[in-house]
Amino acid sequence: DVVLTQSPLSLPVTLGQPASISCRSSQSLVHSDGNMYLNWFQQRPGQSPRRLIYKVSNRDSGVPDRFSGSGSGTDFTLKISRVEAEDVGVYFCMQVSQWPLTFGGGTKVEIK
Amino acid sequence: EVQLVESGGGLVQPGRSLRLSCKASGFSFGDSGMNWVRQPPGKGLEWVGFIRSKAYGGTTEYAASVKGRFTISRDDTENIVSLQMDGLKAEDTALYYCATGVNVDYWGQGTLVTVSS
């Protein structure tokens, strides 16, 4: 199974400052079709997860452009260019390149 | 607008069974694969299983932790995906979500399953 390791576990950030979350995979996420299927989700307190990014770097509709995803092979990153109060929550990466699908352990973003 | 409404959760004793349902609307359900994902209280997310659309055989995939105990099925006439959970264990206690598509696009609000004597 693909193991996704996120870091840091907790990320205190000052409002307006950037934030970066790492997701490292135990195996290459290159699918047989040549794409890499790595998603990022945001889970605000008391809410269901919401997908922000799919296929490494594609932003979902309605997601602010301060969120960006990048990476290749086994190393992936979610960046928030300027953290806002509404960004507080837990962020998860997830690979859908191979079965079984797996999630990272999550990174909690909080305001300093 | 995509809507997913889970139901069927509750308190159940270890070893017993429970059936969850997810009613979908706002998209072409019959053309979509569907997932179940769970989240133990205060913990992270665990993918449970997936069912393909009928066009792809309606076949299923499961996490090792539930394989042989859980069964996913679908009713395309009612736009419902179900999760039959047998032989429940305390570690199955979680909020259970359904989510659309192999890329896990949209999520419901979840239904809570508590396995305890």
JSON list of C-alpha atoms in Angstrom, two decimals:
[
{"chain": "A", "resi": 1, "resn": "ASP", "atom": "CA", "xyz": [0.00, 0.00, 0.00]},
{"chain": "A", "resi": 2, "resn": "VAL", "atom": "CA", "xyz": [1.07, 3.58, -0.62]},
{"chain": "A", "resi": 3, "resn": "VAL", "atom": "CA", "xyz": [1.95, 5.36, 2.62]},
{"chain": "A", "resi": 4, "resn": "LEU", "atom": "CA", "xyz": [1.58, 9.14, 2.60]},
{"chain": "A", "resi": 5, "resn": "THR", "atom": "CA", "xyz": [3.57, 11.03, 5.24]},
{"chain": "A", "resi": 6, "resn": "GLN", "atom": "CA", "xyz": [2.57, 14.62, 5.91]},
{"chain": "A", "resi": 7, "resn": "SER", "atom": "CA", "xyz": [4.63, 17.24, 7.69]},
{"chain": "A", "resi": 8, "resn": "PRO", "atom": "CA", "xyz": [4.39, 19.14, 9.85]},
{"chain": "A", "resi": 9, "resn": "LEU", "atom": "CA", "xyz": [1.64, 17.70, 12.04]},
{"chain": "A", "resi": 10, "resn": "SER", "atom": "CA", "xyz": [0.81, 21.17, 13.32]},
{"chain": "A", "resi": 11, "resn": "LEU", "atom": "CA", "xyz": [1.42, 24.49, 11.59]},
{"chain": "A", "resi": 12, "resn": "PRO", "atom": "CA", "xyz": [0.89, 27.74, 13.53]},
{"chain": "A", "resi": 13, "resn": "VAL", "atom": "CA", "xyz": [0.82, 30.63, 11.05]},
{"chain": "A", "resi": 14, "resn": "THR", "atom": "CA", "xyz": [0.52, 34.39, 11.34]},
{"chain": "A", "resi": 15, "resn": "LEU", "atom": "CA", "xyz": [-2.36, 35.90, 9.38]},
{"chain": "A", "resi": 16, "resn": "GLY", "atom": "CA", "xyz": [-1.18, 37.10, 5.99]},
{"chain": "A", "resi": 17, "resn": "GLN", "atom": "CA", "xyz": [1.92, 34.92, 6.04]},
{"chain": "A", "resi": 18, "resn": "PRO", "atom": "CA", "xyz": [2.57, 31.92, 3.77]},
{"chain": "A", "resi": 19, "resn": "ALA", "atom": "CA", "xyz": [2.20, 28.29, 4.78]},
{"chain": "A", "resi": 20, "resn": "SER", "atom": "CA", "xyz": [3.52, 25.11, 3.25]},
{"chain": "A", "resi": 21, "resn": "ILE", "atom": "CA", "xyz": [2.55, 21.48, 3.85]},
{"chain": "A", "resi": 22, "resn": "SER", "atom": "CA", "xyz": [4.54, 18.51, 2.62]},
{"chain": "A", "resi": 23, "resn": "CYS", "atom": "CA", "xyz": [3.19, 15.11, 1.57]},
{"chain": "A", "resi": 24, "resn": "ARG", "atom": "CA", "xyz": [5.69, 12.37, 0.80]},
{"chain": "A", "resi": 25, "resn": "SER", "atom": "CA", "xyz": [4.69, 9.11, -0.79]},
{"chain": "A", "resi": 26, "resn": "SER", "atom": "CA", "xyz": [6.32, 5.71, -0.20]},
{"chain": "A", "resi": 27, "resn": "GLN", "atom": "CA", "xyz": [5.98, 4.96, -3.91]},
{"chain": "A", "resi": 28, "resn": "SER", "atom": "CA", "xyz": [5.77, 6.88, -7.15]},
{"chain": "A", "resi": 29, "resn": "LEU", "atom": "CA", "xyz": [2.23, 8.13, -7.82]},
{"chain": "A", "resi": 30, "resn": "VAL", "atom": "CA", "xyz": [2.60, 7.99, -11.58]},
{"chain": "A", "resi": 31, "resn": "HIS", "atom": "CA", "xyz": [-0.43, 6.15, -12.87]},
{"chain": "A", "resi": 32, "resn": "SER", "atom": "CA", "xyz": [-0.31, 3.84, -15.89]},
{"chain": "A", "resi": 33, "resn": "ASP", "atom": "CA", "xyz": [-1.97, 6.66, -17.86]},
{"chain": "A", "resi": 34, "resn": "GLY", "atom": "CA", "xyz": [0.98, 8.94, -17.10]},
{"chain": "A", "resi": 35, "resn": "ASN", "atom": "CA", "xyz": [-0.88, 11.20, -14.66]},
{"chain": "A", "resi": 36, "resn": "MET", "atom": "CA", "xyz": [-0.24, 11.61, -10.95]},
{"chain": "A", "resi": 37, "resn": "TYR", "atom": "CA", "xyz": [-3.38, 11.45, -8.85]},
{"chain": "A", "resi": 38, "resn": "LEU", "atom": "CA", "xyz": [-2.64, 13.34, -5.68]},
{"chain": "A", "resi": 39, "resn": "ASN", "atom": "CA", "xyz": [-5.43, 15.36, -4.09]},
{"chain": "A", "resi": 40, "resn": "TRP", "atom": "CA", "xyz": [-5.51, 17.85, -1.23]},
{"chain": "A", "resi": 41, "resn": "PHE", "atom": "CA", "xyz": [-8.47, 18.30, 1.08]},
{"chain": "A", "resi": 42, "resn": "GLN", "atom": "CA", "xyz": [-9.36, 20.92, 3.66]},
{"chain": "A", "resi": 43, "resn": "GLN", "atom": "CA", "xyz": [-11.45, 20.01, 6.68]},
{"chain": "A", "resi": 44, "resn": "ARG", "atom": "CA", "xyz": [-12.63, 22.99, 8.69]},
{"chain": "A", "resi": 45, "resn": "PRO", "atom": "CA", "xyz": [-13.71, 22.38, 12.29]},
{"chain": "A", "resi": 46, "resn": "GLY", "atom": "CA", "xyz": [-17.03, 20.53, 12.41]},
{"chain": "A", "resi": 47, "resn": "GLN", "atom": "CA", "xyz": [-17.27, 20.22, 8.62]},
{"chain": "A", "resi": 48, "resn": "SER", "atom": "CA", "xyz": [-16.84, 17.52, 6.00]},
{"chain": "A", "resi": 49, "resn": "PRO", "atom": "CA", "xyz": [-13.66, 17.48, 3.95]},
{"chain": "A", "resi": 50, "resn": "ARG", "atom": "CA", "xyz": [-13.62, 19.64, 0.84]},
{"chain": "A", "resi": 51, "resn": "ARG", "atom": "CA", "xyz": [-11.34, 18.96, -2.09]},
{"chain": "A", "resi": 52, "resn": "LEU", "atom": "CA", "xyz": [-9.02, 21.86, -2.93]},
{"chain": "A", "resi": 53, "resn": "ILE", "atom": "CA", "xyz": [-6.57, 20.40, -5.41]},
{"chain": "A", "resi": 54, "resn": "TYR", "atom": "CA", "xyz": [-6.69, 17.39, -7.73]},
{"chain": "A", "resi": 55, "resn": "LYS", "atom": "CA", "xyz": [-4.04, 15.76, -9.91]},
{"chain": "A", "resi": 56, "resn": "VAL", "atom": "CA", "xyz": [-1.25, 17.51, -7.96]},
{"chain": "A", "resi": 57, "resn": "SER", "atom": "CA", "xyz": [-1.84, 21.08, -9.08]},
{"chain": "A", "resi": 58, "resn": "ASN", "atom": "CA", "xyz": [-5.38, 21.63, -10.36]},
{"chain": "A", "resi": 59, "resn": "ARG", "atom": "CA", "xyz": [-7.51, 23.90, -8.21]},
{"chain": "A", "resi": 60, "resn": "ASP", "atom": "CA", "xyz": [-11.15, 22.97, -7.75]},
{"chain": "A", "resi": 61, "resn": "SER", "atom": "CA", "xyz": [-13.87, 25.41, -8.70]},
{"chain": "A", "resi": 62, "resn": "GLY", "atom": "CA", "xyz": [-14.35, 28.11, -6.07]},
{"chain": "A", "resi": 63, "resn": "VAL", "atom": "CA", "xyz": [-11.03, 27.50, -4.36]},
{"chain": "A", "resi": 64, "resn": "PRO", "atom": "CA", "xyz": [-9.15, 30.77, -3.77]},
{"chain": "A", "resi": 65, "resn": "ASP", "atom": "CA", "xyz": [-6.02, 31.20, -5.86]},
{"chain": "A", "resi": 66, "resn": "ARG", "atom": "CA", "xyz": [-3.91, 31.59, -2.71]},
{"chain": "A", "resi": 67, "resn": "PHE", "atom": "CA", "xyz": [-3.97, 27.77, -2.61]},
{"chain": "A", "resi": 68, "resn": "SER", "atom": "CA", "xyz": [-1.58, 25.98, -4.92]},
{"chain": "A", "resi": 69, "resn": "GLY", "atom": "CA", "xyz": [-0.31, 22.44, -5.30]},
{"chain": "A", "resi": 70, "resn": "SER", "atom": "CA", "xyz": [2.92, 21.19, -6.76]},
{"chain": "A", "resi": 71, "resn": "GLY", "atom": "CA", "xyz": [5.21, 18.20, -6.84]},
{"chain": "A", "resi": 72, "resn": "SER", "atom": "CA", "xyz": [6.14, 15.10, -8.74]},
{"chain": "A", "resi": 73, "resn": "GLY", "atom": "CA", "xyz": [7.07, 11.48, -8.20]},
{"chain": "A", "resi": 74, "resn": "THR", "atom": "CA", "xyz": [6.95, 11.07, -4.44]},
{"chain": "A", "resi": 75, "resn": "ASP", "atom": "CA", "xyz": [7.15, 14.65, -3.09]},
{"chain": "A", "resi": 76, "resn": "PHE", "atom": "CA", "xyz": [4.17, 16.98, -3.08]},
{"chain": "A", "resi": 77, "resn": "THR", "atom": "CA", "xyz": [3.42, 20.34, -1.51]},
{"chain": "A", "resi": 78, "resn": "LEU", "atom": "CA", "xyz": [0.36, 22.42, -0.73]},
{"chain": "A", "resi": 79, "resn": "LYS", "atom": "CA", "xyz": [1.04, 26.13, -0.35]},
{"chain": "A", "resi": 80, "resn": "ILE", "atom": "CA", "xyz": [-1.12, 28.91, 0.97]},
{"chain": "A", "resi": 81, "resn": "SER", "atom": "CA", "xyz": [0.33, 32.21, -0.19]},
{"chain": "A", "resi": 82, "resn": "ARG", "atom": "CA", "xyz": [-1.28, 34.36, 2.52]},
{"chain": "A", "resi": 83, "resn": "VAL", "atom": "CA", "xyz": [-3.14, 32.61, 5.30]},
{"chain": "A", "resi": 84, "resn": "GLU", "atom": "CA", "xyz": [-6.58, 33.94, 6.19]},
{"chain": "A", "resi": 85, "resn": "ALA", "atom": "CA", "xyz": [-8.66, 33.16, 9.28]},
{"chain": "A", "resi": 86, "resn": "GLU", "atom": "CA", "xyz": [-11.00, 30.92, 7.26]},
{"chain": "A", "resi": 87, "resn": "ASP", "atom": "CA", "xyz": [-8.08, 28.64, 6.37]},
{"chain": "A", "resi": 88, "resn": "VAL", "atom": "CA", "xyz": [-7.93, 27.20, 9.90]},
{"chain": "A", "resi": 89, "resn": "GLY", "atom": "CA", "xyz": [-8.49, 23.45, 9.85]},
{"chain": "A", "resi": 90, "resn": "VAL", "atom": "CA", "xyz": [-6.85, 20.16, 8.99]},
{"chain": "A", "resi": 91, "resn": "TYR", "atom": "CA", "xyz": [-5.39, 19.48, 5.57]},
{"chain": "A", "resi": 92, "resn": "PHE", "atom": "CA", "xyz": [-5.07, 15.98, 4.14]},
{"chain": "A", "resi": 93, "resn": "CYS", "atom": "CA", "xyz": [-3.34, 14.67, 1.06]},
{"chain": "A", "resi": 94, "resn": "MET", "atom": "CA", "xyz": [-4.76, 11.59, -0.66]},
{"chain": "A", "resi": 95, "resn": "GLN", "atom": "CA", "xyz": [-3.51, 9.42, -3.47]},
{"chain": "A", "resi": 96, "resn": "VAL", "atom": "CA", "xyz": [-5.94, 7.92, -5.96]},
{"chain": "A", "resi": 97, "resn": "SER", "atom": "CA", "xyz": [-3.32, 6.48, -8.29]},
{"chain": "A", "resi": 98, "resn": "GLN", "atom": "CA", "xyz": [-3.54, 2.96, -7.00]},
{"chain": "A", "resi": 99, "resn": "TRP", "atom": "CA", "xyz": [-5.70, 0.71, -4.84]},
{"chain": "A", "resi": 100, "resn": "PRO", "atom": "CA", "xyz": [-6.19, 0.88, -1.96]},
{"chain": "A", "resi": 101, "resn": "LEU", "atom": "CA", "xyz": [-6.63, 4.63, -1.87]},
{"chain": "A", "resi": 102, "resn": "THR", "atom": "CA", "xyz": [-4.78, 6.19, 1.03]},
{"chain": "A", "resi": 103, "resn": "PHE", "atom": "CA", "xyz": [-4.68, 9.43, 3.00]},
{"chain": "A", "resi": 104, "resn": "GLY", "atom": "CA", "xyz": [-1.92, 11.29, 4.73]},
{"chain": "A", "resi": 105, "resn": "GLY", "atom": "CA", "xyz": [-2.25, 11.72, 8.47]},
{"chain": "A", "resi": 106, "resn": "GLY", "atom": "CA", "xyz": [-3.23, 15.38, 8.28]},
{"chain": "A", "resi": 107, "resn": "THR", "atom": "CA", "xyz": [-1.72, 18.76, 9.11]},
{"chain": "A", "resi": 108, "resn": "LYS", "atom": "CA", "xyz": [-3.50, 21.10, 11.49]},
{"chain": "A", "resi": 109, "resn": "VAL", "atom": "CA", "xyz": [-3.25, 24.75, 10.47]},
{"chain": "A", "resi": 110, "resn": "GLU", "atom": "CA", "xyz": [-3.90, 27.27, 13.21]},
{"chain": "A", "resi": 111, "resn": "ILE", "atom": "CA", "xyz": [-3.43, 30.99, 13.67]},
{"chain": "A", "resi": 112, "resn": "LYS", "atom": "CA", "xyz": [-0.63, 32.14, 15.98]},
{"chain": "B", "resi": 1, "resn": "GLU", "atom": "CA", "xyz": [-25.78, 21.18, -6.96]},
{"chain": "B", "resi": 2, "resn": "VAL", "atom": "CA", "xyz": [-24.31, 17.88, -5.81]},
{"chain": "B", "resi": 3, "resn": "GLN", "atom": "CA", "xyz": [-25.94, 16.58, -2.64]},
{"chain": "B", "resi": 4, "resn": "LEU", "atom": "CA", "xyz": [-25.04, 13.45, -0.71]},
{"chain": "B", "resi": 5, "resn": "VAL", "atom": "CA", "xyz": [-27.07, 12.50, 2.35]},
{"chain": "B", "resi": 6, "resn": "GLU", "atom": "CA", "xyz": [-25.88, 9.60, 4.49]},
{"chain": "B", "resi": 7, "resn": "SER", "atom": "CA", "xyz": [-28.16, 7.76, 6.90]},
{"chain": "B", "resi": 8, "resn": "GLY", "atom": "CA", "xyz": [-28.37, 4.58, 8.94]},
{"chain": "B", "resi": 9, "resn": "GLY", "atom": "CA", "xyz": [-25.77, 5.23, 11.60]},
{"chain": "B", "resi": 10, "resn": "GLY", "atom": "CA", "xyz": [-26.28, 4.48, 15.26]},
{"chain": "B", "resi": 11, "resn": "LEU", "atom": "CA", "xyz": [-25.14, 2.49, 18.27]},
{"chain": "B", "resi": 12, "resn": "VAL", "atom": "CA", "xyz": [-24.55, -1.21, 17.62]},
{"chain": "B", "resi": 13, "resn": "GLN", "atom": "CA", "xyz": [-23.03, -4.03, 19.65]},
{"chain": "B", "resi": 14, "resn": "PRO", "atom": "CA", "xyz": [-19.79, -5.72, 18.59]},
{"chain": "B", "resi": 15, "resn": "GLY", "atom": "CA", "xyz": [-20.36, -8.55, 16.17]},
{"chain": "B", "resi": 16, "resn": "ARG", "atom": "CA", "xyz": [-23.66, -7.15, 14.91]},
{"chain": "B", "resi": 17, "resn": "SER", "atom": "CA", "xyz": [-24.52, -5.65, 11.52]},
{"chain": "B", "resi": 18, "resn": "LEU", "atom": "CA", "xyz": [-25.52, -2.23, 10.25]},
{"chain": "B", "resi": 19, "resn": "ARG", "atom": "CA", "xyz": [-26.42, -0.89, 6.83]},
{"chain": "B", "resi": 20, "resn": "LEU", "atom": "CA", "xyz": [-25.62, 2.67, 5.79]},
{"chain": "B", "resi": 21, "resn": "SER", "atom": "CA", "xyz": [-27.17, 4.47, 2.84]},
{"chain": "B", "resi": 22, "resn": "CYS", "atom": "CA", "xyz": [-26.14, 7.50, 0.83]},
{"chain": "B", "resi": 23, "resn": "LYS", "atom": "CA", "xyz": [-28.79, 9.26, -1.25]},
{"chain": "B", "resi": 24, "resn": "ALA", "atom": "CA", "xyz": [-27.28, 11.23, -4.14]},
{"chain": "B", "resi": 25, "resn": "SER", "atom": "CA", "xyz": [-28.63, 14.04, -6.29]},
{"chain": "B", "resi": 26, "resn": "GLY", "atom": "CA", "xyz": [-27.43, 16.82, -8.56]},
{"chain": "B", "resi": 27, "resn": "PHE", "atom": "CA", "xyz": [-25.19, 14.75, -10.81]},
{"chain": "B", "resi": 28, "resn": "SER", "atom": "CA", "xyz": [-25.31, 11.71, -13.08]},
{"chain": "B", "resi": 29, "resn": "PHE", "atom": "CA", "xyz": [-25.18, 9.07, -10.35]},
{"chain": "B", "resi": 30, "resn": "GLY", "atom": "CA", "xyz": [-25.33, 6.10, -12.71]},
{"chain": "B", "resi": 31, "resn": "ASP", "atom": "CA", "xyz": [-22.19, 7.28, -14.48]},
{"chain": "B", "resi": 32, "resn": "SER", "atom": "CA", "xyz": [-20.24, 7.80, -11.25]},
{"chain": "B", "resi": 33, "resn": "GLY", "atom": "CA", "xyz": [-18.20, 5.57, -9.03]},
{"chain": "B", "resi": 34, "resn": "MET", "atom": "CA", "xyz": [-18.79, 6.10, -5.32]},
{"chain": "B", "resi": 35, "resn": "ASN", "atom": "CA", "xyz": [-16.62, 5.87, -2.23]},
{"chain": "B", "resi": 36, "resn": "TRP", "atom": "CA", "xyz": [-17.10, 5.32, 1.46]},
{"chain": "B", "resi": 37, "resn": "VAL", "atom": "CA", "xyz": [-14.57, 7.02, 3.74]},
{"chain": "B", "resi": 38, "resn": "ARG", "atom": "CA", "xyz": [-14.55, 6.98, 7.53]},
{"chain": "B", "resi": 39, "resn": "GLN", "atom": "CA", "xyz": [-13.12, 9.14, 10.28]},
{"chain": "B", "resi": 40, "resn": "PRO", "atom": "CA", "xyz": [-12.82, 7.91, 13.88]},
{"chain": "B", "resi": 41, "resn": "PRO", "atom": "CA", "xyz": [-13.64, 10.65, 16.41]},
{"chain": "B", "resi": 42, "resn": "GLY", "atom": "CA", "xyz": [-10.79, 13.15, 16.58]},
{"chain": "B", "resi": 43, "resn": "LYS", "atom": "CA", "xyz": [-8.66, 11.23, 14.10]},
{"chain": "B", "resi": 44, "resn": "GLY", "atom": "CA", "xyz": [-7.75, 11.20, 10.41]},
{"chain": "B", "resi": 45, "resn": "LEU", "atom": "CA", "xyz": [-9.45, 9.86, 7.32]},
{"chain": "B", "resi": 46, "resn": "GLU", "atom": "CA", "xyz": [-9.52, 6.23, 6.20]},
{"chain": "B", "resi": 47, "resn": "TRP", "atom": "CA", "xyz": [-10.77, 5.13, 2.80]},
{"chain": "B", "resi": 48, "resn": "VAL", "atom": "CA", "xyz": [-13.16, 2.19, 3.17]},
{"chain": "B", "resi": 49, "resn": "GLY", "atom": "CA", "xyz": [-14.16, 1.17, -0.33]},
{"chain": "B", "resi": 50, "resn": "PHE", "atom": "CA", "xyz": [-15.33, 2.06, -3.83]},
{"chain": "B", "resi": 51, "resn": "ILE", "atom": "CA", "xyz": [-17.92, 0.82, -6.28]},
{"chain": "B", "resi": 52, "resn": "ARG", "atom": "CA", "xyz": [-17.58, 1.43, -10.00]},
{"chain": "B", "resi": 53, "resn": "SER", "atom": "CA", "xyz": [-20.42, 2.48, -12.23]},
{"chain": "B", "resi": 54, "resn": "LYS", "atom": "CA", "xyz": [-22.32, -0.21, -14.12]},
{"chain": "B", "resi": 55, "resn": "ALA", "atom": "CA", "xyz": [-20.49, 0.86, -17.27]},
{"chain": "B", "resi": 56, "resn": "TYR", "atom": "CA", "xyz": [-17.31, -0.36, -15.57]},
{"chain": "B", "resi": 57, "resn": "GLY", "atom": "CA", "xyz": [-18.89, -3.52, -14.26]},
{"chain": "B", "resi": 58, "resn": "GLY", "atom": "CA", "xyz": [-20.11, -2.20, -10.92]},
{"chain": "B", "resi": 59, "resn": "THR", "atom": "CA", "xyz": [-17.15, -3.91, -9.30]},
{"chain": "B", "resi": 60, "resn": "THR", "atom": "CA", "xyz": [-15.78, -3.00, -5.91]},
{"chain": "B", "resi": 61, "resn": "GLU", "atom": "CA", "xyz": [-12.52, -2.27, -4.09]},
{"chain": "B", "resi": 62, "resn": "TYR", "atom": "CA", "xyz": [-12.03, -2.43, -0.32]},
{"chain": "B", "resi": 63, "resn": "ALA", "atom": "CA", "xyz": [-9.51, -1.51, 2.33]},
{"chain": "B", "resi": 64, "resn": "ALA", "atom": "CA", "xyz": [-7.86, -4.53, 3.92]},
{"chain": "B", "resi": 65, "resn": "SER", "atom": "CA", "xyz": [-9.31, -3.58, 7.31]},
{"chain": "B", "resi": 66, "resn": "VAL", "atom": "CA", "xyz": [-12.89, -4.16, 6.10]},
{"chain": "B", "resi": 67, "resn": "LYS", "atom": "CA", "xyz": [-12.54, -6.66, 3.28]},
{"chain": "B", "resi": 68, "resn": "GLY", "atom": "CA", "xyz": [-14.75, -9.69, 3.87]},
{"chain": "B", "resi": 69, "resn": "ARG", "atom": "CA", "xyz": [-16.87, -7.84, 6.45]},
{"chain": "B", "resi": 70, "resn": "PHE", "atom": "CA", "xyz": [-18.18, -4.82, 4.51]},
{"chain": "B", "resi": 71, "resn": "THR", "atom": "CA", "xyz": [-20.04, -4.83, 1.19]},
{"chain": "B", "resi": 72, "resn": "ILE", "atom": "CA", "xyz": [-20.80, -1.86, -1.04]},
{"chain": "B", "resi": 73, "resn": "SER", "atom": "CA", "xyz": [-23.76, -1.96, -3.41]},
{"chain": "B", "resi": 74, "resn": "ARG", "atom": "CA", "xyz": [-25.64, 0.55, -5.53]},
{"chain": "B", "resi": 75, "resn": "ASP", "atom": "CA", "xyz": [-29.18, 1.15, -6.75]},
{"chain": "B", "resi": 76, "resn": "ASP", "atom": "CA", "xyz": [-29.06, 3.34, -9.81]},
{"chain": "B", "resi": 77, "resn": "THR", "atom": "CA", "xyz": [-32.86, 3.60, -9.99]},
{"chain": "B", "resi": 78, "resn": "GLU", "atom": "CA", "xyz": [-32.95, 5.27, -6.55]},
{"chain": "B", "resi": 79, "resn": "ASN", "atom": "CA", "xyz": [-29.52, 6.97, -6.73]},
{"chain": "B", "resi": 80, "resn": "ILE", "atom": "CA", "xyz": [-28.41, 5.24, -3.55]},
{"chain": "B", "resi": 81, "resn": "VAL", "atom": "CA", "xyz": [-25.10, 3.66, -2.60]},
{"chain": "B", "resi": 82, "resn": "SER", "atom": "CA", "xyz": [-25.11, 1.39, 0.44]},
{"chain": "B", "resi": 83, "resn": "LEU", "atom": "CA", "xyz": [-22.54, 0.04, 2.85]},
{"chain": "B", "resi": 84, "resn": "GLN", "atom": "CA", "xyz": [-23.44, -3.25, 4.53]},
{"chain": "B", "resi": 85, "resn": "MET", "atom": "CA", "xyz": [-21.27, -3.70, 7.62]},
{"chain": "B", "resi": 86, "resn": "ASP", "atom": "CA", "xyz": [-21.15, -7.13, 9.22]},
{"chain": "B", "resi": 87, "resn": "GLY", "atom": "CA", "xyz": [-19.10, -8.41, 12.14]},
{"chain": "B", "resi": 88, "resn": "LEU", "atom": "CA", "xyz": [-18.64, -4.91, 13.50]},
{"chain": "B", "resi": 89, "resn": "LYS", "atom": "CA", "xyz": [-15.74, -4.19, 15.83]},
{"chain": "B", "resi": 90, "resn": "ALA", "atom": "CA", "xyz": [-15.05, -1.37, 18.26]},
{"chain": "B", "resi": 91, "resn": "GLU", "atom": "CA", "xyz": [-12.42, -0.02, 15.86]},
{"chain": "B", "resi": 92, "resn": "ASP", "atom": "CA", "xyz": [-15.13, 0.51, 13.22]},
{"chain": "B", "resi": 93, "resn": "THR", "atom": "CA", "xyz": [-16.50, 3.36, 15.34]},
{"chain": "B", "resi": 94, "resn": "ALA", "atom": "CA", "xyz": [-16.33, 6.42, 13.09]},
{"chain": "B", "resi": 95, "resn": "LEU", "atom": "CA", "xyz": [-18.16, 9.05, 11.11]},
{"chain": "B", "resi": 96, "resn": "TYR", "atom": "CA", "xyz": [-18.85, 7.46, 7.73]},
{"chain": "B", "resi": 97, "resn": "TYR", "atom": "CA", "xyz": [-18.90, 9.63, 4.61]},
{"chain": "B", "resi": 98, "resn": "CYS", "atom": "CA", "xyz": [-19.87, 8.83, 1.06]},
{"chain": "B", "resi": 99, "resn": "ALA", "atom": "CA", "xyz": [-17.95, 10.68, -1.63]},
{"chain": "B", "resi": 100, "resn": "THR", "atom": "CA", "xyz": [-18.27, 10.88, -5.39]},
{"chain": "B", "resi": 101, "resn": "GLY", "atom": "CA", "xyz": [-16.00, 9.59, -8.10]},
{"chain": "B", "resi": 102, "resn": "VAL", "atom": "CA", "xyz": [-12.65, 7.88, -8.31]},
{"chain": "B", "resi": 103, "resn": "ASN", "atom": "CA", "xyz": [-11.10, 11.30, -7.65]},
{"chain": "B", "resi": 104, "resn": "VAL", "atom": "CA", "xyz": [-13.21, 11.76, -4.50]},
{"chain": "B", "resi": 105, "resn": "ASP", "atom": "CA", "xyz": [-14.76, 15.07, -5.51]},
{"chain": "B", "resi": 106, "resn": "TYR", "atom": "CA", "xyz": [-17.75, 15.75, -3.28]},
{"chain": "B", "resi": 107, "resn": "TRP", "atom": "CA", "xyz": [-18.55, 14.55, 0.23]},
{"chain": "B", "resi": 108, "resn": "GLY", "atom": "CA", "xyz": [-21.67, 14.17, 2.28]},
{"chain": "B", "resi": 109, "resn": "GLN", "atom": "CA", "xyz": [-22.06, 15.25, 5.91]},
{"chain": "B", "resi": 110, "resn": "GLY", "atom": "CA", "xyz": [-21.53, 11.78, 7.30]},
{"chain": "B", "resi": 111, "resn": "THR", "atom": "CA", "xyz": [-23.38, 9.40, 9.59]},
{"chain": "B", "resi": 112, "resn": "LEU", "atom": "CA", "xyz": [-21.95, 8.30, 12.94]},
{"chain": "B", "resi": 113, "resn": "VAL", "atom": "CA", "xyz": [-21.49, 4.63, 13.74]},
{"chain": "B", "resi": 114, "resn": "THR", "atom": "CA", "xyz": [-20.66, 3.65, 17.32]},
{"chain": "B", "resi": 115, "resn": "VAL", "atom": "CA", "xyz": [-19.76, 0.05, 18.05]},
{"chain": "B", "resi": 116, "resn": "SER", "atom": "CA", "xyz": [-19.97, -0.63, 21.76]},
{"chain": "B", "resi": 117, "resn": "SER", "atom": "CA", "xyz": [-21.51, -3.05, 24.20]}
]
